[in-house]
Short mmCIF file of C-alpha atoms in Angstrom, two decimals:
data_model
loop_
_atom_site.label_atom_id
_atom_site.label_comp_id
_atom_site.label_asym_id
_atom_site.label_seq_id
_atom_site.Cartn_x
_atom_site.Cartn_y
_atom_site.Cartn_z
CA UNK A 1 -21.64 15.38 4.06
CA UNK A 2 -21.18 11.72 4.97
CA UNK A 3 -19.83 9.80 7.93
CA UNK A 4 -17.40 7.21 6.54
CA UNK A 5 -15.98 4.40 8.65
CA UNK A 6 -12.95 2.42 7.44
CA UNK A 7 -13.01 -1.04 9.01
CA UNK A 8 -10.25 -3.65 9.18
CA UNK A 9 -8.86 -6.23 11.59
CA UNK A 10 -5.34 -5.22 10.52
CA UNK A 11 -3.32 -2.98 12.81
CA UNK A 12 -3.16 0.71 11.94
CA UNK A 13 -0.59 3.48 12.13
CA UNK A 14 1.54 4.04 14.11
CA UNK A 15 1.49 0.36 15.11
CA UNK A 16 1.62 -0.80 11.49
CA UNK A 17 2.65 1.25 8.47
CA UNK A 18 2.13 -0.63 5.22
CA UNK A 19 0.70 0.15 1.83
CA UNK A 20 -2.92 -0.32 2.91
CA UNK A 21 -2.47 1.84 6.00
CA UNK A 22 -0.75 4.64 4.07
CA UNK A 23 -3.50 4.55 1.46
CA UNK A 24 -6.24 4.64 4.09
CA UNK A 25 -4.63 7.66 5.74
CA UNK A 26 -4.35 9.52 2.43
CA UNK A 27 -7.96 8.71 1.52
CA UNK A 28 -9.10 9.91 4.91
CA UNK A 29 -7.33 13.25 4.46
CA UNK A 30 -8.85 13.75 1.00
CA UNK A 31 -12.34 12.91 2.21
CA UNK A 32 -12.01 15.27 5.16
CA UNK A 33 -10.88 18.04 2.80
CA UNK A 34 -14.10 17.50 0.89
CA UNK A 35 -16.13 18.04 4.06
CA UNK A 36 -16.82 14.44 5.10
CA UNK A 37 -16.29 12.91 8.54
CA UNK A 38 -13.90 9.96 8.61
CA UNK A 39 -13.09 7.46 11.32
CA UNK A 40 -11.04 4.26 11.41
CA UNK A 41 -11.71 1.06 13.34
CA UNK A 42 -8.71 -1.28 13.33
CA UNK A 43 -7.00 -4.12 15.14
CA UNK A 44 -4.57 -3.57 17.95
CA UNK A 45 -1.23 -4.91 19.11
CA UNK A 46 -1.29 -3.01 22.40
CA UNK A 47 2.33 -1.97 22.82
CA UNK A 48 3.82 1.27 24.12
CA UNK A 49 1.67 4.26 25.06
CA UNK A 50 -1.40 2.93 23.24
CA UNK A 51 -1.13 -0.35 25.16
CA UNK A 52 -0.99 1.46 28.50
CA UNK A 53 -3.98 3.56 27.49
CA UNK A 54 -5.92 0.41 26.54
CA UNK A 55 -5.30 -1.21 29.91
CA UNK A 56 -6.36 1.89 31.83
CA UNK A 57 -9.37 2.33 29.58
CA UNK A 58 -10.52 -1.24 30.19
CA UNK A 59 -10.31 -0.78 33.96
CA UNK A 60 -12.05 2.61 34.00
CA UNK A 61 -14.69 2.21 31.27
CA UNK A 62 -14.94 -1.60 30.95
CA UNK A 63 -14.54 -1.11 27.19
CA UNK A 64 -12.38 -3.42 25.09
CA UNK A 65 -11.45 -0.65 22.67
CA UNK A 66 -9.74 2.71 22.78
CA UNK A 67 -10.32 5.94 20.90
CA UNK A 68 -7.60 8.39 19.93
CA UNK A 69 -6.84 11.00 17.30
CA UNK A 70 -4.44 10.36 14.45
CA UNK A 71 -3.82 12.61 11.48
CA UNK A 72 -6.85 14.76 12.17
CA UNK A 73 -9.45 11.98 12.43
CA UNK A 74 -10.65 9.48 15.03
CA UNK A 75 -9.12 6.01 15.26
CA UNK A 76 -10.73 3.22 17.29
CA UNK A 77 -8.61 0.17 18.11
CA UNK A 78 -9.50 -3.17 19.65
CA UNK A 79 -7.97 -6.59 20.25
CA UNK A 80 -11.29 -8.00 18.99
CA UNK A 81 -12.66 -5.82 16.22
CA UNK A 82 -15.61 -8.07 15.38
CA UNK A 83 -16.96 -8.12 18.93
CA UNK A 84 -16.97 -4.31 19.10
CA UNK A 85 -18.22 -3.30 15.66
CA UNK A 86 -21.72 -2.47 16.86
CA UNK A 87 -20.51 -0.11 19.58
CA UNK A 88 -18.35 1.83 17.14
CA UNK A 89 -21.14 2.01 14.59
CA UNK A 90 -23.47 3.33 17.30
CA UNK A 91 -20.91 6.03 18.15
CA UNK A 92 -20.09 7.08 14.60
CA UNK A 93 -23.43 6.47 12.82
CA UNK A 94 -21.68 5.95 9.47
CA UNK A 95 -23.45 6.41 6.15
CA UNK A 96 -21.09 3.86 4.62
CA UNK A 97 -18.53 1.34 5.91
CA UNK A 98 -15.43 0.62 3.85
CA UNK A 99 -14.40 -2.91 4.82
CA UNK A 100 -10.81 -3.61 3.84
CA UNK A 101 -10.17 -7.24 2.95
CA UNK A 102 -7.59 -9.54 4.45
CA UNK A 103 -7.52 -10.56 8.09
CA UNK A 104 -10.90 -11.74 9.49
CA UNK A 105 -12.70 -10.55 6.37
CA UNK A 106 -15.50 -13.15 6.49
CA UNK A 107 -16.06 -12.67 10.21
CA UNK A 108 -16.39 -8.92 9.82
CA UNK A 109 -18.66 -9.28 6.78
CA UNK A 110 -20.90 -11.73 8.65
CA UNK A 111 -21.20 -9.37 11.58
CA UNK A 112 -22.20 -6.48 9.34
CA UNK A 113 -24.74 -8.69 7.54
CA UNK A 114 -26.29 -9.96 10.77
CA UNK A 115 -26.43 -6.79 12.85
CA UNK A 116 -26.29 -3.93 10.32
CA UNK A 117 -27.85 -5.40 7.23
CA UNK A 118 -29.14 -2.13 5.79
CA UNK A 119 -25.86 -0.26 6.25
CA UNK A 120 -24.10 0.35 2.90
CA UNK A 121 -20.77 -1.51 2.75
CA UNK A 122 -17.90 -1.22 0.28
CA UNK A 123 -15.43 -4.11 0.30
CA UNK A 124 -12.02 -2.74 -0.73
CA UNK A 125 -9.58 -5.54 -1.57
CA UNK A 126 -5.82 -4.85 -1.37
CA UNK A 127 -4.39 -8.24 -0.45
CA UNK A 128 -3.65 -11.28 -2.66
CA UNK A 129 -6.29 -13.41 -0.89
CA UNK A 130 -9.00 -14.60 -3.35
CA UNK A 131 -11.60 -14.67 -0.52
CA UNK A 132 -14.27 -16.60 -2.45
CA UNK A 133 -17.88 -15.95 -1.48
CA UNK A 134 -19.87 -19.14 -0.86
CA UNK A 135 -23.63 -19.49 -1.29
CA UNK A 136 -23.91 -19.80 2.50
CA UNK A 137 -22.07 -16.53 3.12
CA UNK A 138 -24.27 -13.85 4.67
CA UNK A 139 -23.96 -10.54 2.86
CA UNK A 140 -25.21 -7.05 3.69
CA UNK A 141 -28.15 -5.93 1.57
CA UNK A 142 -26.13 -3.02 0.16
CA UNK A 143 -22.67 -4.30 -0.74
CA UNK A 144 -20.28 -3.16 -3.47
CA UNK A 145 -16.79 -4.42 -4.29
CA UNK A 146 -13.73 -2.43 -5.31
CA UNK A 147 -10.08 -3.46 -5.78
CA UNK A 148 -6.71 -1.74 -5.92
CA UNK A 149 -5.54 -3.20 -9.25
CA UNK A 150 -6.65 -5.20 -12.25
CA UNK A 151 -4.55 -8.06 -10.91
CA UNK A 152 -6.59 -8.03 -7.69
CA UNK A 153 -9.75 -7.86 -9.80
CA UNK A 154 -8.79 -11.10 -11.53
CA UNK A 155 -8.45 -12.76 -8.12
CA UNK A 156 -12.07 -11.86 -7.40
CA UNK A 157 -13.72 -13.02 -10.62
CA UNK A 158 -16.63 -14.41 -8.55
CA UNK A 159 -17.65 -10.91 -7.47
CA UNK A 160 -19.15 -7.95 -9.38
CA UNK A 161 -16.23 -5.51 -9.08
CA UNK A 162 -17.55 -1.97 -9.44
CA UNK A 163 -14.28 -0.04 -9.48
CA UNK A 164 -10.51 -0.46 -9.78
CA UNK A 165 -9.15 2.14 -7.37
CA UNK A 166 -5.32 2.24 -7.30
CA UNK A 167 -3.45 3.55 -4.26
CA UNK A 168 -3.36 7.29 -3.73
CA UNK A 169 -0.10 9.14 -4.36
CA UNK A 170 0.64 12.79 -3.72
CA UNK A 171 3.34 13.35 -6.30
CA UNK A 172 4.81 16.32 -4.45
CA UNK A 173 5.99 13.87 -1.77
CA UNK A 174 8.11 11.99 -4.32
CA UNK A 175 8.80 14.15 -7.38
CA UNK A 176 12.35 15.54 -7.64
CA UNK A 177 14.73 17.01 -10.17
CA UNK A 178 17.30 14.30 -10.86
CA UNK A 179 20.46 16.28 -11.51
CA UNK A 180 22.68 13.66 -9.90
CA UNK A 181 21.57 10.28 -11.28
CA UNK A 182 24.46 8.23 -9.96
CA UNK A 183 22.90 5.16 -8.38
CA UNK A 184 20.78 2.11 -8.95
CA UNK A 185 18.47 1.80 -5.95
CA UNK A 186 16.97 -1.23 -4.24
CA UNK A 187 14.44 -0.53 -1.48
CA UNK A 188 13.79 -2.85 1.47
CA UNK A 189 16.50 -5.42 0.72
CA UNK A 190 15.15 -8.82 1.74
CA UNK A 191 14.87 -12.26 0.19
CA UNK A 192 11.18 -11.96 -0.67
CA UNK A 193 11.83 -8.59 -2.32
CA UNK A 194 14.47 -10.13 -4.61
CA UNK A 195 17.68 -9.55 -2.66
CA UNK A 196 19.56 -12.35 -4.44
CA UNK A 197 18.75 -10.86 -7.84
CA UNK A 198 19.77 -7.35 -6.77
CA UNK A 199 23.06 -8.70 -5.36
CA UNK A 200 23.74 -10.50 -8.62
CA UNK A 201 23.08 -7.40 -10.70
CA UNK A 202 25.37 -5.32 -8.50
CA UNK A 203 28.14 -7.92 -8.63
CA UNK A 204 27.99 -8.07 -12.43
CA UNK A 205 28.26 -4.26 -12.70
CA UNK A 206 31.23 -3.33 -10.47
CA UNK A 207 31.60 0.14 -12.04
CA UNK A 208 28.02 1.15 -11.11
CA UNK A 209 27.14 2.28 -7.60
CA UNK A 210 24.13 0.71 -5.88
CA UNK A 211 22.19 1.95 -2.88
CA UNK A 212 20.28 -0.58 -0.79
CA UNK A 213 17.72 1.34 1.27
CA UNK A 214 16.66 -0.29 4.54
CA UNK A 215 13.61 0.64 6.61
CA UNK A 216 15.12 -0.75 9.80
CA UNK A 217 18.51 0.06 11.32
CA UNK A 218 18.91 -3.55 12.45
CA UNK A 219 19.01 -4.63 8.82
CA UNK A 220 22.08 -2.49 8.26
CA UNK A 221 24.08 -4.61 10.68
CA UNK A 222 22.87 -7.85 9.13
CA UNK A 223 23.58 -6.74 5.58
CA UNK A 224 26.97 -5.15 6.25
CA UNK A 225 28.13 -8.40 7.84
CA UNK A 226 27.18 -10.36 4.74
CA UNK A 227 30.03 -11.65 2.63
CA UNK A 228 27.77 -11.41 -0.42
CA UNK A 229 27.93 -7.61 -0.57
CA UNK A 230 30.16 -6.30 -3.32
CA UNK A 231 32.17 -3.11 -2.85
CA UNK A 232 29.85 -1.06 -5.06
CA UNK A 233 26.87 -1.46 -2.68
CA UNK A 234 26.14 1.14 -0.02
CA UNK A 235 23.58 0.42 2.72
CA UNK A 236 21.58 3.55 3.60
CA UNK A 237 18.37 4.53 5.37
CA UNK A 238 15.82 4.64 6.67
CA UNK A 239 14.56 7.90 5.13
CA UNK A 240 11.57 9.92 6.25
CA UNK A 241 11.62 11.76 2.91
CA UNK A 242 12.22 9.43 -0.04
CA UNK A 243 12.97 12.37 -2.31
CA UNK A 244 16.46 12.30 -0.83
CA UNK A 245 17.12 8.91 -2.41
CA UNK A 246 15.05 9.39 -5.58
CA UNK A 247 17.02 12.52 -6.46
CA UNK A 248 20.10 10.33 -6.93
CA UNK A 249 18.45 7.30 -8.53
CA UNK A 250 18.91 6.40 -12.18
CA UNK A 251 17.21 2.97 -12.08
CA UNK A 252 15.00 1.43 -9.40
CA UNK A 253 15.11 -2.31 -8.73
CA UNK A 254 11.93 -4.17 -7.70
CA UNK A 255 12.58 -7.87 -8.50
CA UNK A 256 10.03 -9.03 -5.93
CA UNK A 257 9.68 -12.76 -5.36
CA UNK A 258 6.34 -12.54 -3.60
CA UNK A 259 2.96 -11.41 -4.88
CA UNK A 260 2.41 -7.67 -4.76
CA UNK A 261 -1.10 -6.47 -5.59
CA UNK A 262 0.45 -3.14 -6.60
CA UNK A 263 3.96 -1.73 -6.35
CA UNK A 264 4.07 1.56 -4.48
CA UNK A 265 7.75 2.23 -5.06
CA UNK A 266 7.29 1.92 -8.82
CA UNK A 267 4.59 4.60 -8.81
CA UNK A 268 6.67 6.79 -6.50
CA UNK A 269 9.70 6.53 -8.78
CA UNK A 270 7.75 7.29 -11.94
CA UNK A 271 6.85 10.79 -10.75
CA UNK A 272 10.52 11.68 -11.24
CA UNK A 273 10.91 9.75 -14.48
CA UNK A 274 12.82 6.88 -12.84
CA UNK A 275 12.45 3.62 -14.80
CA UNK A 276 11.87 0.42 -12.84
CA UNK A 277 13.18 -3.12 -13.28
CA UNK A 278 10.60 -5.40 -11.69
CA UNK A 279 9.33 -8.93 -11.58
CA UNK A 280 5.97 -9.90 -13.06
CA UNK A 281 4.62 -10.86 -9.66
CA UNK A 282 1.02 -9.81 -9.00
CA UNK A 283 0.21 -6.22 -9.82
CA UNK A 284 3.81 -5.05 -10.26
CA UNK A 285 3.66 -5.06 -14.09
CA UNK A 286 0.52 -2.91 -13.87
CA UNK A 287 2.29 -0.41 -11.62
CA UNK A 288 5.41 -0.36 -13.82
CA UNK A 289 3.66 -0.35 -17.21
CA UNK A 290 5.79 1.13 -20.00
CA UNK A 291 7.95 2.92 -17.43
CA UNK A 292 10.39 0.05 -17.09
CA UNK A 293 10.90 -3.65 -17.74
CA UNK A 294 9.12 -6.53 -15.98
CA UNK A 295 10.53 -10.08 -16.06
CA UNK A 296 9.25 -13.40 -14.71
CA UNK A 297 10.25 -13.66 -11.05
CA UNK A 298 12.34 -16.75 -11.86
CA UNK A 299 14.04 -15.34 -14.97
CA UNK A 300 17.67 -16.27 -15.54
CA UNK A 301 20.23 -13.98 -13.92
CA UNK A 302 21.64 -13.06 -17.33
CA UNK A 303 18.16 -11.84 -18.34
CA UNK A 304 17.98 -9.62 -15.25
CA UNK A 305 21.44 -8.26 -15.99
CA UNK A 306 20.59 -7.60 -19.63
CA UNK A 307 17.36 -5.79 -18.72
CA UNK A 308 19.26 -3.71 -16.18
CA UNK A 309 21.77 -2.72 -18.87
CA UNK A 310 18.93 -1.58 -21.10
CA UNK A 311 17.45 0.66 -18.41
CA UNK A 312 20.79 1.99 -17.21
CA UNK A 313 21.81 3.04 -20.71
CA UNK A 314 18.24 4.14 -21.67
CA UNK A 315 19.30 5.71 -24.92
CA UNK A 316 17.35 8.88 -25.72
CA UNK A 317 15.71 8.58 -22.28
CA UNK A 318 12.91 6.44 -23.72
CA UNK A 319 12.10 4.58 -20.50
CA UNK A 320 12.50 7.67 -18.35
CA UNK A 321 10.07 9.63 -20.51
CA UNK A 322 7.63 6.70 -20.51
CA UNK A 323 7.81 6.47 -16.72
CA UNK A 324 7.04 10.16 -16.33
CA UNK A 325 4.17 10.01 -18.81
CA UNK A 326 2.72 6.91 -17.15
CA UNK A 327 2.67 8.77 -13.82
CA UNK A 328 0.39 11.39 -15.38
CA UNK A 329 -2.53 9.04 -16.16
CA UNK A 330 -5.87 9.82 -14.53
CA UNK A 331 -5.67 7.00 -11.97
CA UNK A 332 -2.58 8.59 -10.42
CA UNK A 333 -4.42 11.84 -9.71
CA UNK A 334 -5.74 11.85 -6.11
CA UNK A 335 -8.73 13.94 -7.18
CA UNK A 336 -9.77 11.32 -9.74
CA UNK A 337 -9.30 8.62 -7.16
CA UNK A 338 -11.41 10.13 -4.40
CA UNK A 339 -14.11 11.40 -6.78
CA UNK A 340 -14.48 7.88 -8.17
CA UNK A 341 -14.99 6.56 -4.63
CA UNK A 342 -17.56 9.24 -3.81
CA UNK A 343 -19.42 8.60 -7.06
CA UNK A 344 -19.65 4.94 -6.10
CA UNK A 345 -21.07 5.77 -2.66
CA UNK A 346 -23.76 7.89 -4.32
CA UNK A 347 -25.01 4.77 -6.12
CA UNK A 348 -26.28 3.42 -2.80
CA UNK A 349 -28.99 6.09 -2.97
CA UNK A 350 -30.15 5.15 -6.48
#
């Protein structure tokens, strides 16, 4: 049994729910199921109940961090993660720290190197930041690097990457029988996600119904007031259970205009054999694979429309079958994922 501490200056659920946070939560649950102790140390915004608790805690205990339970494990939060690392390490006595790259990465790495040099550290990169390591950078004695995609690995060519560890997906949370494949679906409609492209595709296919799924009710008002919406677009959401929308989806749109190091919605859709039309930004083509079509982010609108036609028609279900098969590769199995991580941690003892 090991004590494993996930460390990041990013906020954590419920304050922030993004791909990295969801993946950390799922990894924590899997590790706990295997008998390990897991804790999280994350940044803090300090709003709502947690903010009130932090203020009271600071007055009563003089500590600049709070401890609470989330999802069956302990979560520590602080406005200044770096300044409080040592206290949390003293409390948890971890056998390994998983440092998740992005915000304040160098500062956190320096602190671990200076004060906990013999503590095994795994740097897990999810973000599109190259984060080059200079000769002057202090590093822990026992440091290994892992990434969430081959795209992210290419960003870190200056480091010895030990493992490509894609996000964890529990297919039962997404897999559905699609007996009512009536819609093309676009999730999180925003400019950086490719809203203009999705609007263009919808406008050029007036006989096809499109669902734009928002994760914020305020976006519904903004989008419904837009004169750019054609009559075949319905704004829906948010959904706690995405199976409700996937059960009706024939093609998923992901024409992202910003760099994604993976593409969670592509992997989610594939479990139900839903093909994906995506851009080639970042790790999206890796997530989509043969289960869809990926185009340059700045492809001509007629190319987007043509690719959409191909997926919508999908004669003989070629793309749908490829999407389903691609979802069955080893890397999409949570057991493979967590066993690969545990095998890497065992190398610290060699």
